[in-house]
XYZ file of C-alpha atoms in Angstrom:
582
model
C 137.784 163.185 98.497
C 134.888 164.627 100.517
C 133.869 161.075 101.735
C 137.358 160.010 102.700
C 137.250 163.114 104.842
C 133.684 162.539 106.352
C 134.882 158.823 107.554
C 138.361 159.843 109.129
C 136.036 163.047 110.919
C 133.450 160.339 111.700
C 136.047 157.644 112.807
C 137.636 160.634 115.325
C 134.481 161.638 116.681
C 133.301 157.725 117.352
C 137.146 157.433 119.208
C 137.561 160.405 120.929
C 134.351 162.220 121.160
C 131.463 160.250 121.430
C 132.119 156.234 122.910
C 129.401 156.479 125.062
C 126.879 156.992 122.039
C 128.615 154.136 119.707
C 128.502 151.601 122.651
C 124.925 152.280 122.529
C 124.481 152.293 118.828
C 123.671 156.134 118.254
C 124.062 157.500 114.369
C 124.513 160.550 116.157
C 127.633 161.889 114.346
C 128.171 164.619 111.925
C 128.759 164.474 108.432
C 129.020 166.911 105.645
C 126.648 168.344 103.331
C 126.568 170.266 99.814
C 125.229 173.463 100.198
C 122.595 172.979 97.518
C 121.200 170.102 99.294
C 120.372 172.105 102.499
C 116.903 172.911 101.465
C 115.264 169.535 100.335
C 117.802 167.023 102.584
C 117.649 168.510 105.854
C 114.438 167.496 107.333
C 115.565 165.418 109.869
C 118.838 167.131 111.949
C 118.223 167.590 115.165
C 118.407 170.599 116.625
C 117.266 172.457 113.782
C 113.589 172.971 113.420
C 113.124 175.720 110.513
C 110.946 175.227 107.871
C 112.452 172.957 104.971
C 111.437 172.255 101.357
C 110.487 168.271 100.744
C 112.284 166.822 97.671
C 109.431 164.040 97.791
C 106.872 166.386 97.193
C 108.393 168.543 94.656
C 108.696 165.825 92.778
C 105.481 164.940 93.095
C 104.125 168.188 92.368
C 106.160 167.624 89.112
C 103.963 164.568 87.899
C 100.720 165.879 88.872
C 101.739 168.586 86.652
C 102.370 165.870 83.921
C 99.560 164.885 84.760
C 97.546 167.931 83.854
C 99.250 168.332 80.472
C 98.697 164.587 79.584
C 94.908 165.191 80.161
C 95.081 167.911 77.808
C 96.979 166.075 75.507
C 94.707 163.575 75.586
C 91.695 165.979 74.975
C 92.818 167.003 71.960
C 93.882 163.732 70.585
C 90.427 162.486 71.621
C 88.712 165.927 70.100
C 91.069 165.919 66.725
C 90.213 162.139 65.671
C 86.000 162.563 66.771
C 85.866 165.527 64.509
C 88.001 164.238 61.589
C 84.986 163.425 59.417
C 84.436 167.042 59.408
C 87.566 167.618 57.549
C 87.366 164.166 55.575
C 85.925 165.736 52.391
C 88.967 168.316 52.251
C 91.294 165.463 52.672
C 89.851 163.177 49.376
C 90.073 166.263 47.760
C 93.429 167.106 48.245
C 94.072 163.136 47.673
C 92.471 163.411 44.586
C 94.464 166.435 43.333
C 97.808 164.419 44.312
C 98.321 165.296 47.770
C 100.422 162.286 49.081
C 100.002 160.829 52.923
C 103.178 162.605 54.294
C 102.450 166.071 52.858
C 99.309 165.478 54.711
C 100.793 164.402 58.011
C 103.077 167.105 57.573
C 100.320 169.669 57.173
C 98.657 168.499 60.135
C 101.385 168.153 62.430
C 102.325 171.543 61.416
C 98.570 172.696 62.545
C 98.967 171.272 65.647
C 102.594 172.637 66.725
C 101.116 175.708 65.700
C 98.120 175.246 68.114
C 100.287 174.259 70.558
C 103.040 177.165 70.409
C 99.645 179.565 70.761
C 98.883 177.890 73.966
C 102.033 178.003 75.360
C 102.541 181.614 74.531
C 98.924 182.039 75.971
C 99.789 179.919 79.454
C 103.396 181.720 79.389
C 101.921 185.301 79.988
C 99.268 183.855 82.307
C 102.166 182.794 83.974
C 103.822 185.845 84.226
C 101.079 187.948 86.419
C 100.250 184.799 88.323
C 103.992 184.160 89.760
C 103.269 187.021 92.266
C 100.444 185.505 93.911
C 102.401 182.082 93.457
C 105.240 183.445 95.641
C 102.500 185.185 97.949
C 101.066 181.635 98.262
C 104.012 179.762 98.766
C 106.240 182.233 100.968
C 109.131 181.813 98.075
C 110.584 184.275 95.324
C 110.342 182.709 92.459
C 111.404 184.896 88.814
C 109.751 184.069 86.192
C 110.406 186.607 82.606
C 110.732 184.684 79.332
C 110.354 188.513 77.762
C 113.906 189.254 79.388
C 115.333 185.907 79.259
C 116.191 184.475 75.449
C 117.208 180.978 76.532
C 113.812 180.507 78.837
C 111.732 181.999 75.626
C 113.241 179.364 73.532
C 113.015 176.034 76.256
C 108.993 177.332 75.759
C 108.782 177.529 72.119
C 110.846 173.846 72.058
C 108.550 172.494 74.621
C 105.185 173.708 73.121
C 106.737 172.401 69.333
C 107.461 168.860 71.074
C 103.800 168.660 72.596
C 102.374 169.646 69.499
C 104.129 166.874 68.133
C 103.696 164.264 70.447
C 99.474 165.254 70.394
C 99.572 165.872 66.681
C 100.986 162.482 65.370
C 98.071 160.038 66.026
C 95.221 162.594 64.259
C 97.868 163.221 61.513
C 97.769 159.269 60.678
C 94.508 158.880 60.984
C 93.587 161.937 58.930
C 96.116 161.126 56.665
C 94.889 157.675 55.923
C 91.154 158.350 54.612
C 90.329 156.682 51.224
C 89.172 159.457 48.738
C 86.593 156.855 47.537
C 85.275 156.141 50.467
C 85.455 160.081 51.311
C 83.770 161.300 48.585
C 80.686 158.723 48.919
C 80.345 159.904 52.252
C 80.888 156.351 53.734
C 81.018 156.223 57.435
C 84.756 157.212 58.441
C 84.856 157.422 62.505
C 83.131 156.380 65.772
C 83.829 152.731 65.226
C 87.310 151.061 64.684
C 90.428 151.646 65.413
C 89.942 155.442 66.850
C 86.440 154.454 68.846
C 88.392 152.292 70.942
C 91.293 154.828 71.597
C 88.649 157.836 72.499
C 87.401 155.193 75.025
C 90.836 154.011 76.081
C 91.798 157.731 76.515
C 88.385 158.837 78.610
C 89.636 156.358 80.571
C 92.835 157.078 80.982
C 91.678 161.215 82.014
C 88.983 160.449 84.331
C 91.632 157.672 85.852
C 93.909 160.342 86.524
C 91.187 162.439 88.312
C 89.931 160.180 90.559
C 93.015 159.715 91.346
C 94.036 162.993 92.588
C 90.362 163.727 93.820
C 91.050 160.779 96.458
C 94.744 161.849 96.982
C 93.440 165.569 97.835
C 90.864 163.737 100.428
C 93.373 161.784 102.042
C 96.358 164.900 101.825
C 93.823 167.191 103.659
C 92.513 164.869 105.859
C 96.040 163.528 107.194
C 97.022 167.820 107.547
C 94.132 168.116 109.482
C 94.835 164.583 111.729
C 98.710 166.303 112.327
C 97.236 169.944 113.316
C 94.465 168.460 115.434
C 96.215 165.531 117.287
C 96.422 165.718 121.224
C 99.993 166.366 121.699
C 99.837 165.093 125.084
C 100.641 169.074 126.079
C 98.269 172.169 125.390
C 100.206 174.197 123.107
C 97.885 177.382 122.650
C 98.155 180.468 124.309
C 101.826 179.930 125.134
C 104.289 181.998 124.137
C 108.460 181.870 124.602
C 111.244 183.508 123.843
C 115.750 182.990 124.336
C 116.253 184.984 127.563
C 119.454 187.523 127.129
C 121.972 189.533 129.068
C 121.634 189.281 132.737
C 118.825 187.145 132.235
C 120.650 184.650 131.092
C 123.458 185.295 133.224
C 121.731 185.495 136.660
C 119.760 183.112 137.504
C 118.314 185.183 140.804
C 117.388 188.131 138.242
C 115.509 185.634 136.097
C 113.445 184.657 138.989
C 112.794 187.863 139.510
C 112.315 189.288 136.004
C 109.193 185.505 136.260
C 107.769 187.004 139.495
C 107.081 189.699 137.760
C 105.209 188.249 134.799
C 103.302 186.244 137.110
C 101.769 189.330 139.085
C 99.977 189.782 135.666
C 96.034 188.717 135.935
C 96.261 187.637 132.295
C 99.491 185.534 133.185
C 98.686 181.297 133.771
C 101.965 180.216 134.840
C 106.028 180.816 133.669
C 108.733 178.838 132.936
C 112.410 178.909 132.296
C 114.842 176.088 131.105
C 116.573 174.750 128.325
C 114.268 172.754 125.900
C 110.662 173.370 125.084
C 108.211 171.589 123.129
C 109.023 172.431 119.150
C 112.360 173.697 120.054
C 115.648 172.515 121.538
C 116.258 170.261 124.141
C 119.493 169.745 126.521
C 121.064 166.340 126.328
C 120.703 163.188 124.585
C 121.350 160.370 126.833
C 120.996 159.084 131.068
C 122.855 156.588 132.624
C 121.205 153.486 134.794
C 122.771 151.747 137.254
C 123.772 147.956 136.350
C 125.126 145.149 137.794
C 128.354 145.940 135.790
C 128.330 149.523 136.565
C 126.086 151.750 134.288
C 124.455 151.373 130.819
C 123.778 154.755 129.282
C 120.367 155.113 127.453
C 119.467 157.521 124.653
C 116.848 160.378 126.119
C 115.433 163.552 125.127
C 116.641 165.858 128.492
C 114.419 168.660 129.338
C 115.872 171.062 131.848
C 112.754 172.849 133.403
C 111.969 174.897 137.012
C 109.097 173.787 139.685
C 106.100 175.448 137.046
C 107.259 173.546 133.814
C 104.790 171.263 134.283
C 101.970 173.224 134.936
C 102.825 175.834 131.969
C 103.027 173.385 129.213
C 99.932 171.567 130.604
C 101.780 168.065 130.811
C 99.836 165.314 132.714
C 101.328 163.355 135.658
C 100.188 159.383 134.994
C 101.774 158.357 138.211
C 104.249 159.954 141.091
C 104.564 163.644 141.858
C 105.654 167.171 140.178
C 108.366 169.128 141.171
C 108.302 171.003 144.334
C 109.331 174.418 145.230
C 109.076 173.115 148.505
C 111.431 170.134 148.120
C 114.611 171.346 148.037
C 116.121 168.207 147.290
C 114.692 167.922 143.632
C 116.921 170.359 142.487
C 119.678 167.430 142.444
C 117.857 164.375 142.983
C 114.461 164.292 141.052
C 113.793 163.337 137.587
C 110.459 163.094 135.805
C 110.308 160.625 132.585
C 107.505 159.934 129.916
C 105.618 156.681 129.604
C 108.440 155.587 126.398
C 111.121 155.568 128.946
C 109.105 153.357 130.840
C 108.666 150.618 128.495
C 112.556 151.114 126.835
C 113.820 151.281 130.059
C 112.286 148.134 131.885
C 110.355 149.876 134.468
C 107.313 148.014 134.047
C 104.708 150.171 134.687
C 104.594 153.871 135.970
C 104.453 153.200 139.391
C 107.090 150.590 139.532
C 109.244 153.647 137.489
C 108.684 155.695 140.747
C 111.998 155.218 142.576
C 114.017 154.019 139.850
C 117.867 155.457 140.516
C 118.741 157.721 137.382
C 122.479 159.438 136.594
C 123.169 162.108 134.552
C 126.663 163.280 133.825
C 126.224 165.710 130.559
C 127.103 169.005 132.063
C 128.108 169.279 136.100
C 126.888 172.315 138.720
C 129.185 174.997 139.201
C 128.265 175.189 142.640
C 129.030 171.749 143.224
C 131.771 169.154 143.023
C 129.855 165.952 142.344
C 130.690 165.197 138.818
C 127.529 163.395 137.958
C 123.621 163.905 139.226
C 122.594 160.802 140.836
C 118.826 161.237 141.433
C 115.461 159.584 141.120
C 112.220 159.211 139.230
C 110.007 161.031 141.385
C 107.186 161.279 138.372
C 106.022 159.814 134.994
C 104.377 162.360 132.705
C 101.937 161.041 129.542
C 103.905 161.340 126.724
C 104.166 164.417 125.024
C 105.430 165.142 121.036
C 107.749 167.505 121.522
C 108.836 167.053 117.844
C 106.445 166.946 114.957
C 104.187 163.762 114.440
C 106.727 163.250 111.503
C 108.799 161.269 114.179
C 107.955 158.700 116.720
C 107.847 160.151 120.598
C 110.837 158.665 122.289
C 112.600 158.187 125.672
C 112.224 161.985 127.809
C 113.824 162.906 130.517
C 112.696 166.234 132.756
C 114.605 167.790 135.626
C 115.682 170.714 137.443
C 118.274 172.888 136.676
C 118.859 176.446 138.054
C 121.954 177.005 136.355
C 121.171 176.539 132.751
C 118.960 178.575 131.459
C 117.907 179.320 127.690
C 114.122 180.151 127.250
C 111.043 181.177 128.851
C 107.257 180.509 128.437
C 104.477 182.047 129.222
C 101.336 180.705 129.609
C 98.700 183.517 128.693
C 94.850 184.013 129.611
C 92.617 184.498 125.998
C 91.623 187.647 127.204
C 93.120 189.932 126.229
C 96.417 188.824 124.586
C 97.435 192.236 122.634
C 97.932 193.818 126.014
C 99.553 191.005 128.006
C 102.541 190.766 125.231
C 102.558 194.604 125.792
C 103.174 194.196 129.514
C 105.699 191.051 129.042
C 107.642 193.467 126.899
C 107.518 196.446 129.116
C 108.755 194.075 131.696
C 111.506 192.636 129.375
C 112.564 196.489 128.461
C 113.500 196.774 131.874
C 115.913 193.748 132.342
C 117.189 193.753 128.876
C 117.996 196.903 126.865
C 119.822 196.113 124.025
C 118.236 193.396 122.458
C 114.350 193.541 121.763
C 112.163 190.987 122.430
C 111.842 188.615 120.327
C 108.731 186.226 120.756
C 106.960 182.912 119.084
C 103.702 181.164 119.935
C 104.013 177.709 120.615
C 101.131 176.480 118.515
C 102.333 178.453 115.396
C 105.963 177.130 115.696
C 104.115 173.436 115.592
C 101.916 174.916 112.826
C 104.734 175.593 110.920
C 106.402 171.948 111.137
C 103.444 171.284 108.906
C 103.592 173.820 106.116
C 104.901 171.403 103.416
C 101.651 169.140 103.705
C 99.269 172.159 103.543
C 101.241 173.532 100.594
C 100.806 169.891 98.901
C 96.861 169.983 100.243
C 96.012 173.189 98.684
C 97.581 172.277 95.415
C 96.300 169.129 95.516
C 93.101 170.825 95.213
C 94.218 173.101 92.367
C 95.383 170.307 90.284
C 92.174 168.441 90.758
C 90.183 171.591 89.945
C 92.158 171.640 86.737
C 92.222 168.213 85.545
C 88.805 167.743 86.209
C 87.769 170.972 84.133
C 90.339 169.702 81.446
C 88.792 166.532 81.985
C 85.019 167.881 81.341
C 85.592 169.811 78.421
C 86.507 167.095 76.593
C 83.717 164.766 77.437
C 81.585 167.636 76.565
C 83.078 167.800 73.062
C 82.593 163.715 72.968
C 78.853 163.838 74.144
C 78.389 166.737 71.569
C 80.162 164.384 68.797
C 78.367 161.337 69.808
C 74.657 163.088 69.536
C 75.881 164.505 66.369
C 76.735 160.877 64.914
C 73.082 159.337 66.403
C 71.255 161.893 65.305
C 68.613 160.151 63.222
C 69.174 157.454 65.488
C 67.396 159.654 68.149
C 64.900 160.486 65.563
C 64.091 157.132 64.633
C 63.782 156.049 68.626
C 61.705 159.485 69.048
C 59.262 158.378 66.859
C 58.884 155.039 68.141
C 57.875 155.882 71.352
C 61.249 156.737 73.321
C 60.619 160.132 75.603
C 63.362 162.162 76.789
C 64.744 160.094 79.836
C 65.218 157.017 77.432
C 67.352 159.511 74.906
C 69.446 160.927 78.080
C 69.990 157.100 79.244
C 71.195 156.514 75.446
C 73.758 159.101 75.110
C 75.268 158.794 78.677
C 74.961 155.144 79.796
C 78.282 154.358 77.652
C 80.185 157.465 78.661
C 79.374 156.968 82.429
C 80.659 153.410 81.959
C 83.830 154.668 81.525
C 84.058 156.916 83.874
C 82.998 153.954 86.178
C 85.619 151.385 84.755
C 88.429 154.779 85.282
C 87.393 154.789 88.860
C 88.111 151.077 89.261
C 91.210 151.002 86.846
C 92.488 153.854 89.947
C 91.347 152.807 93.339
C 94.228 150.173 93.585
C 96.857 153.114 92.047
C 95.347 155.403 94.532
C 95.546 152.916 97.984
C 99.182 152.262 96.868
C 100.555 155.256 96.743
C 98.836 156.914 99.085
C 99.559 154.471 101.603
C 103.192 154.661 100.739
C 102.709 158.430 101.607
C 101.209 157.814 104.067
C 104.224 155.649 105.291
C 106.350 158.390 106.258
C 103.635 159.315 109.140
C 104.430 157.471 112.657
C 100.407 159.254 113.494
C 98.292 158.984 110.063
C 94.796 158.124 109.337
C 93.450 155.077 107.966
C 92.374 154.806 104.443
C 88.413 154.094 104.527
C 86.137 152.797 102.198
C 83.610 155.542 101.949
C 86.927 158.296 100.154
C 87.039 155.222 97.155
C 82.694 155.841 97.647
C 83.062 159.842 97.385
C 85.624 159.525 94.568
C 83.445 157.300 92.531
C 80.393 159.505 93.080
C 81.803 162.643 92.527
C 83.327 161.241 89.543
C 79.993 160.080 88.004
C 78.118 163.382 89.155
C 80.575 165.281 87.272
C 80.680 163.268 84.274
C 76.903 163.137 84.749
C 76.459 166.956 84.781
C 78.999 167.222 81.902
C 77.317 165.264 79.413
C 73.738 166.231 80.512
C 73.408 169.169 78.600
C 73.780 167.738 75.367
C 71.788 164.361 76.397
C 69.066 167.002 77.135
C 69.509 168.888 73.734
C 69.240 166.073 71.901
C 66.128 164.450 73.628
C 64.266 167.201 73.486
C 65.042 168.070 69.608
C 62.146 168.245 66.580
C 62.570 164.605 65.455
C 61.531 165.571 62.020
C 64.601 168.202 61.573
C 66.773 164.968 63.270
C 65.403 162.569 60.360
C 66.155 165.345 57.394
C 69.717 165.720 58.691
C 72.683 164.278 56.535
């Protein structure tokens, strides 16, 4: 029993391991995880920053693409009942010649699954030379060849026989159920009823679903842009670091050494070394404070730096001092903490924090036989995300460290960058020979932490693209239908007086009223879930008024430009071919 197991490890570790973190209330314990849930559930370990899949959004990405087919679906309900008086004559006929209603449904059912099977064959080799630039797109390697795979050739066929079914059914009833008398006197059949209201109901429902996503794509990109643009209390850009090796690692005096070289570069700002940068790793996970009991230890994020940390990662000092290669003592006594340890920690303000006695007892010098650093906030630094803005900034600690050393940073001039990574690794060649160097900027690695919610941005917009078009086309086909059905009615008004702009107001007052009640009918769908998405953000943007304002107008422009051609058609028609028309 895999969870039996995980609570005896868990119960160990608590006992044995870790009772300074449980006395403090830490979840910080391991547990254990099926392989096939690394990819999607593994977004928030520590100490582990690569790039994961989000279950949320592939899930998402799932309905949108529902989404898409249920607007389709839609159109061709909507499409299939508006044109049935075009068939109605071949139905009374068949009626009349003892066709019976199911042989009928039957019939058209069978029309549609065929339709539909087309289509799918149709999107299925679309598919097949798109998945390239998919994977391209989406950094994954996704194979997709129903021409070598039997089983996923027949999932399509059974999926595009159970759309065409589920579209087909309503037009098949409604087809089915003409009168032949009533047929074959050419008595008015469709636009009012039963399937008038359902064409409405189901323009609705499509441009509903568009707004939707067109204020969803708004809010996606603008919340990517908020998490790429955000002051991370740190400038990020032109830095670039790497995990020092061999006797770099080993040596602390040849690392110094191996830095004062990088620094005689012109095109070099400033270098560090320690263990735990911004976007990467950081040393320890807790201090201890002094108490009237003893000490209390405190959760903390423990940066182990040297005198330039500071200065390369462009952190700001809000009150105290920065380390000092000229004050020996800091090496064992100073600490530097953000404004969050401030206020969790009962300082008060910054300056009161200056002073404040802090131990730290995670790993002991080797040159030394004090057990446990007892030092002193000498600084308070702004605070800095040295995570992604998916999590809240919490407690940091800085100090020095000479001994433990994992990474450096360089700080470069914009210059001329090409050449200065030339030089650091013409430097590096000579300290290190058998392992190359292997170097990330800073700004990318953050860039990175945010792929997922590009991804979703970008398709946001594709989906949107699509169900709009989707959306369009069919509301063409309705505008075209409705003209068709008013013709003499447009005649009649013609030659009474009515110009062109009174025809255009005709034909596309009622369709933009639905468009308009859609856009209402999905604001509050749109705040709630976007919100909720918005949820998972401890930095996000505010929902304002004026995305509900550009959804609405956009929607209406489209719908607008969409229906305006055959508004315009039908003004300016001969009124005298419009009153001769059957």
């Amino acid at each position: 029993n895999i969870q039996q197991l995980q609570n005896k490890f868990q119960a160990y570790m608590k006992k044995d391991i870790f009772p300074t973190f449980t006395q403090v209330g830490s979840t910080f314990l391991p547990f254990f995880q099926p392989l096939k849930d690394i990819h999607l559930k593994s977004s928030d370990f520590v100490y582990d920053n690569a790039v994961r899949g989000n279950e949320t959004y592939v899930r998402a990405l799932s309905i949108l693409a529902l989404f898409v087919l249920v607007i389709a679906c839609f159109n061709f309900i909507n499409l299939a009942t508006a044109r049935s008086f075009r068939r109605a004559k071949e139905i009374g006929v068949r009626k009349v010649v003892g066709a019976d209603r199911k042989q009928l449904i039957l019939q058209f059912i069978g029309e549609t699954i065929l339709l539909s099977v087309l289509a799918m064959l149709l999107a299925t080799v679309a598919t097949f030379f798109i998945v390239p630039w998919l994977n391209q797109f989406t950094n994954k390697s996704i194979q997709f060849n129903p021409f070598a795979d039997p089983l996923l050739a027949l999932i399509i066929i059974a999926a595009g026989i159970v759309i065409g079914t589920l579209a087909g059914i309503y037009p098949a009833l409604i087809l089915s159920g003409f009168q032949p008398l009533k047929v074959l006197k050419n008595m008015k059949l469709v636009g009012s009823g039963g399937t008038s209201w359902l064409r409405h109901a189901l323009v609705i429902v499509q441009f509903a679903l568009s707004v939707l996503l067109i204020i969803s794509t708004i809010i996606v990109y603008r919340q990517t842009r908020y998490l790429n643009s955000k002051d991370l209390g740190f400038n990020k850009e032109q830095i670039v670091y790497f995990q020092v090796r061999d006797s770099l690692e080993a040596n602390p005096k040849t690392l110094e050494t191996f830095k004062s070289q990088l620094r005689n570069s012109s095109n070099i700002v400033a270098v560090t070394s320690g263990y735990g940068l911004p976007g990467d790793q950081y040393a320890g996970d807790g201090v201890n404070l002094p108490t009237k009991e003893g000490t209390k230890e405190y959760p903390a994020n423990v940066f182990i730096g040297d005198p330039d940390y500071v200065k390369t990662l462009g952190l700001r000092i809000v009150a105290g001092r920065d380390f000092s290669k000229d004050m020996s003592t800091d090496v064992k006594e100073a600490f530097l903490i953000n404004e969050t340890a401030v206020k969790e920690w009962g300082f008060g303000t910054p300056e009161k924090a200056i002073g404040q006695p802090i131990y730290w007892n995670e790993w002991a010098p080797t040159d030394t036989t004090q057990p446990v650093k007892k030092g002193k906030v000498i600084g308070v630094v702004q605070d800095f995300h040295y995570k992604s803005l998916h999590e809240k900034v919490s407690a940091s600690v800085i100090q020095l460290y000479p001994q433990i050393t994992y990474k450096v940073a360089v700080k470069l001039k914009t210059a001329d960058i090409k050449n200065t990574l030339a030089f650091i690794n013409n430097r590096w060649n000579e300290f290190v020979s058998s392992y190359p160097l292997d170097y990330k900027f800073m700004d990318e690695t953050y860039g990175a932490m945010y792929k997922n919610e590009e991804k979703l941005s970008d398709l946001l917009w594709i989906f949107t693209i699509m169900a709009i078009f989707i959306g369009c086309m069919g509301l063409f086909a309705l505008a075209a239908f409705s003209a068709e059905q008013r013709t003499k009615e447009i005649g009649i008004r013609k030659v009474l007086g009515a110009n062109a702009f009174n025809i255009m107001g005709l034909l596309s007052r009622n369709f933009l009223m639905l468009v308009l009640a859609a856009s209402l009918i999905a604001f509050p769908i749109a705040w709630w879930a976007m919100n909720n998405w918005l949820k998972n953000f401890p930095y996000r943007i505010t929902i304002s008024w004026w995305i509900f304002s550009i959804a609405i107008i956009a929607a209406l422009l489209i719908a607008l430009l969409t229906i305006s051609f055959q508004a315009i058609k039908a003004a300016i028609a001969n009124p005298i071919k419009s009153l001769r028309t059957e």
